[in-house]
């Protein structure tokens, strides 16, 4: 073996990493990322959890989702919004206003009970109907909070 081969081999050996360290590093990274995502989601949804529970109680099986705040992009142009999304078992686009009114009015009542609506400029209600292997059918309602007072 020549000196060049010897140098090349010792250089390769100094660059190798023990397999156990790699696996331990991957597990540590996975645990840290899972904890970070859990903490973020906990902080993101905690203020709206009582409202979500109330919506689920009022509309069982609706899989409610509630978020609030402003869009990060174009913050100055977007109003502060409380957004409620629930699943319904009918096509909300084709339903009459009289058919969806009980949903929207009850959601607004629940929002007023569980959230300080004065911190938002508007409330959005999204009624969503998921059809297997088809486009999701949805309808959006926007209520300015200034008219709620």
mmCIF file of C-alpha atoms in Angstrom:
data_model
loop_
_atom_site.group_PDB
_atom_site.id
_atom_site.type_symbol
_atom_site.label_atom_id
_atom_site.label_comp_id
_atom_site.label_asym_id
_atom_site.label_seq_id
_atom_site.Cartn_x
_atom_site.Cartn_y
_atom_site.Cartn_z
ATOM 1 C CA UNK A 1 0.000 0.000 0.000
ATOM 2 C CA UNK A 2 1.362 3.393 -0.938
ATOM 3 C CA UNK A 3 1.412 6.487 1.243
ATOM 4 C CA UNK A 4 -1.319 8.051 -0.935
ATOM 5 C CA UNK A 5 -3.623 5.031 -0.374
ATOM 6 C CA UNK A 6 -2.836 5.093 3.333
ATOM 7 C CA UNK A 7 -3.661 8.829 3.591
ATOM 8 C CA UNK A 8 -6.875 8.331 1.633
ATOM 9 C CA UNK A 9 -7.951 5.426 3.868
ATOM 10 C CA UNK A 10 -7.204 7.297 7.129
ATOM 11 C CA UNK A 11 -9.097 10.339 5.771
ATOM 12 C CA UNK A 12 -12.148 8.154 5.054
ATOM 13 C CA UNK A 13 -12.009 6.600 8.518
ATOM 14 C CA UNK A 14 -11.884 10.005 10.198
ATOM 15 C CA UNK A 15 -15.045 11.059 8.291
ATOM 16 C CA UNK A 16 -17.169 8.047 9.251
ATOM 17 C CA UNK A 17 -19.812 8.350 11.958
ATOM 18 C CA UNK A 18 -20.791 5.571 14.281
ATOM 19 C CA UNK A 19 -24.151 4.049 13.244
ATOM 20 C CA UNK A 20 -25.455 4.145 16.804
ATOM 21 C CA UNK A 21 -24.857 7.880 16.964
ATOM 22 C CA UNK A 22 -26.731 8.366 13.683
ATOM 23 C CA UNK A 23 -29.743 6.368 14.907
ATOM 24 C CA UNK A 24 -29.719 8.126 18.280
ATOM 25 C CA UNK A 25 -29.526 11.480 16.481
ATOM 26 C CA UNK A 26 -32.483 10.583 14.250
ATOM 27 C CA UNK A 27 -34.584 9.521 17.251
ATOM 28 C CA UNK A 28 -33.640 12.678 19.141
ATOM 29 C CA UNK A 29 -34.509 14.831 16.137
ATOM 30 C CA UNK A 30 -37.868 13.055 15.760
ATOM 31 C CA UNK A 31 -38.710 13.499 19.443
ATOM 32 C CA UNK A 32 -37.728 17.179 19.436
ATOM 33 C CA UNK A 33 -39.738 17.910 16.262
ATOM 34 C CA UNK A 34 -42.802 16.049 17.582
ATOM 35 C CA UNK A 35 -42.614 17.987 20.858
ATOM 36 C CA UNK A 36 -42.226 21.281 18.988
ATOM 37 C CA UNK A 37 -45.234 20.565 16.760
ATOM 38 C CA UNK A 38 -47.321 19.531 19.778
ATOM 39 C CA UNK A 39 -46.389 22.707 21.676
ATOM 40 C CA UNK A 40 -47.178 24.884 18.646
ATOM 41 C CA UNK A 41 -50.547 23.197 18.087
ATOM 42 C CA UNK A 42 -51.372 23.398 21.804
ATOM 43 C CA UNK A 43 -50.670 27.145 21.858
ATOM 44 C CA UNK A 44 -52.495 27.678 18.540
ATOM 45 C CA UNK A 45 -55.733 25.890 19.489
ATOM 46 C CA UNK A 46 -56.006 26.389 23.273
ATOM 47 C CA UNK A 47 -57.938 29.702 23.163
ATOM 48 C CA UNK A 48 -60.602 28.139 20.933
ATOM 49 C CA UNK A 49 -60.908 24.696 22.490
ATOM 50 C CA UNK A 50 -63.960 25.514 24.697
ATOM 51 C CA UNK A 51 -65.764 26.806 21.597
ATOM 52 C CA UNK A 52 -64.808 23.700 19.618
ATOM 53 C CA UNK A 53 -66.160 21.468 22.392
ATOM 54 C CA UNK A 54 -69.402 23.477 22.511
ATOM 55 C CA UNK A 55 -69.823 23.246 18.725
ATOM 56 C CA UNK A 56 -69.208 19.514 18.818
ATOM 57 C CA UNK A 57 -71.834 19.177 21.541
ATOM 58 C CA UNK A 58 -74.365 21.249 19.575
ATOM 59 C CA UNK A 59 -73.571 19.541 16.262
ATOM 60 C CA UNK A 60 -72.350 15.991 16.988
ATOM 61 C CA UNK A 61 -70.072 14.556 14.337
ATOM 62 C CA UNK A 62 -69.413 17.945 12.765
ATOM 63 C CA UNK A 63 -65.632 17.793 13.324
ATOM 64 C CA UNK A 64 -65.451 21.485 14.258
ATOM 65 C CA UNK A 65 -62.311 23.510 13.725
ATOM 66 C CA UNK A 66 -61.917 27.022 15.101
ATOM 67 C CA UNK A 67 -59.035 29.395 14.495
ATOM 68 C CA UNK A 68 -58.627 33.107 14.940
ATOM 69 C CA UNK A 69 -56.353 35.958 14.031
ATOM 70 C CA UNK A 70 -55.019 37.559 10.886
ATOM 71 C CA UNK A 71 -53.444 36.087 7.804
ATOM 72 C CA UNK A 72 -49.680 36.428 7.997
ATOM 73 C CA UNK A 73 -49.453 37.648 4.405
ATOM 74 C CA UNK A 74 -50.723 41.184 3.814
ATOM 75 C CA UNK A 75 -51.538 41.663 7.492
ATOM 76 C CA UNK A 76 -52.639 45.259 6.958
ATOM 77 C CA UNK A 77 -55.192 44.272 4.299
ATOM 78 C CA UNK A 78 -56.815 41.348 6.142
ATOM 79 C CA UNK A 79 -59.250 41.855 8.992
ATOM 80 C CA UNK A 80 -58.879 39.973 12.241
ATOM 81 C CA UNK A 81 -61.110 36.936 11.786
ATOM 82 C CA UNK A 82 -62.611 34.191 13.913
ATOM 83 C CA UNK A 83 -63.101 31.238 11.564
ATOM 84 C CA UNK A 84 -65.389 28.297 12.378
ATOM 85 C CA UNK A 85 -65.498 25.280 10.087
ATOM 86 C CA UNK A 86 -67.985 22.445 10.546
ATOM 87 C CA UNK A 87 -68.906 19.414 8.515
ATOM 88 C CA UNK A 88 -72.544 19.057 7.441
ATOM 89 C CA UNK A 89 -74.371 16.179 5.750
ATOM 90 C CA UNK A 90 -75.887 18.197 2.894
ATOM 91 C CA UNK A 91 -74.585 20.319 0.035
ATOM 92 C CA UNK A 92 -74.455 23.809 1.588
ATOM 93 C CA UNK A 93 -74.131 25.456 -1.829
ATOM 94 C CA UNK A 94 -77.512 24.149 -2.917
ATOM 95 C CA UNK A 95 -79.255 24.621 0.429
ATOM 96 C CA UNK A 96 -81.539 27.594 0.882
ATOM 97 C CA UNK A 97 -80.691 30.367 3.320
ATOM 98 C CA UNK A 98 -83.523 29.123 5.555
ATOM 99 C CA UNK A 99 -81.914 25.656 5.681
ATOM 100 C CA UNK A 100 -78.489 26.936 6.750
ATOM 101 C CA UNK A 101 -79.722 29.705 9.067
ATOM 102 C CA UNK A 102 -80.082 27.403 12.119
ATOM 103 C CA UNK A 103 -76.430 26.400 11.698
ATOM 104 C CA UNK A 104 -75.059 29.902 11.276
ATOM 105 C CA UNK A 105 -77.168 31.465 14.035
ATOM 106 C CA UNK A 106 -76.313 28.704 16.544
ATOM 107 C CA UNK A 107 -72.619 28.955 15.685
ATOM 108 C CA UNK A 108 -72.724 32.709 16.202
ATOM 109 C CA UNK A 109 -74.456 32.231 19.581
ATOM 110 C CA UNK A 110 -71.817 29.728 20.669
ATOM 111 C CA UNK A 111 -69.021 32.029 19.502
ATOM 112 C CA UNK A 112 -70.478 34.926 21.506
ATOM 113 C CA UNK A 113 -70.660 32.702 24.605
ATOM 114 C CA UNK A 114 -67.120 31.325 24.415
ATOM 115 C CA UNK A 115 -64.977 33.961 22.693
ATOM 116 C CA UNK A 116 -64.556 37.710 23.112
ATOM 117 C CA UNK A 117 -65.781 38.779 19.680
ATOM 118 C CA UNK A 118 -64.694 42.388 20.224
ATOM 119 C CA UNK A 119 -61.133 41.301 19.424
ATOM 120 C CA UNK A 120 -62.194 40.321 15.893
ATOM 121 C CA UNK A 121 -63.424 42.394 12.988
ATOM 122 C CA UNK A 122 -65.394 39.553 11.433
ATOM 123 C CA UNK A 123 -66.578 35.990 11.984
ATOM 124 C CA UNK A 124 -66.460 33.458 9.177
ATOM 125 C CA UNK A 125 -68.607 30.340 9.190
ATOM 126 C CA UNK A 126 -67.687 27.600 6.745
ATOM 127 C CA UNK A 127 -70.136 24.761 6.137
ATOM 128 C CA UNK A 128 -68.328 21.851 4.498
ATOM 129 C CA UNK A 129 -69.743 18.697 2.941
ATOM 130 C CA UNK A 130 -67.158 16.105 1.980
ATOM 131 C CA UNK A 131 -68.222 13.725 -0.766
ATOM 132 C CA UNK A 132 -66.061 10.627 -1.244
ATOM 133 C CA UNK A 133 -63.939 10.845 -4.381
ATOM 134 C CA UNK A 134 -65.464 14.177 -5.376
ATOM 135 C CA UNK A 135 -64.866 17.871 -4.877
ATOM 136 C CA UNK A 136 -65.616 19.155 -1.368
ATOM 137 C CA UNK A 137 -68.793 21.235 -1.297
ATOM 138 C CA UNK A 138 -68.558 24.301 0.900
ATOM 139 C CA UNK A 139 -70.210 27.605 1.593
ATOM 140 C CA UNK A 140 -68.788 30.565 3.463
ATOM 141 C CA UNK A 141 -70.677 33.143 5.513
ATOM 142 C CA UNK A 142 -69.053 36.339 6.786
ATOM 143 C CA UNK A 143 -70.488 38.296 9.703
ATOM 144 C CA UNK A 144 -68.936 41.659 10.645
ATOM 145 C CA UNK A 145 -68.639 41.851 14.423
ATOM 146 C CA UNK A 146 -69.598 45.527 14.356
ATOM 147 C CA UNK A 147 -73.153 44.497 13.467
ATOM 148 C CA UNK A 148 -73.292 41.933 16.293
ATOM 149 C CA UNK A 149 -73.165 44.466 19.111
#
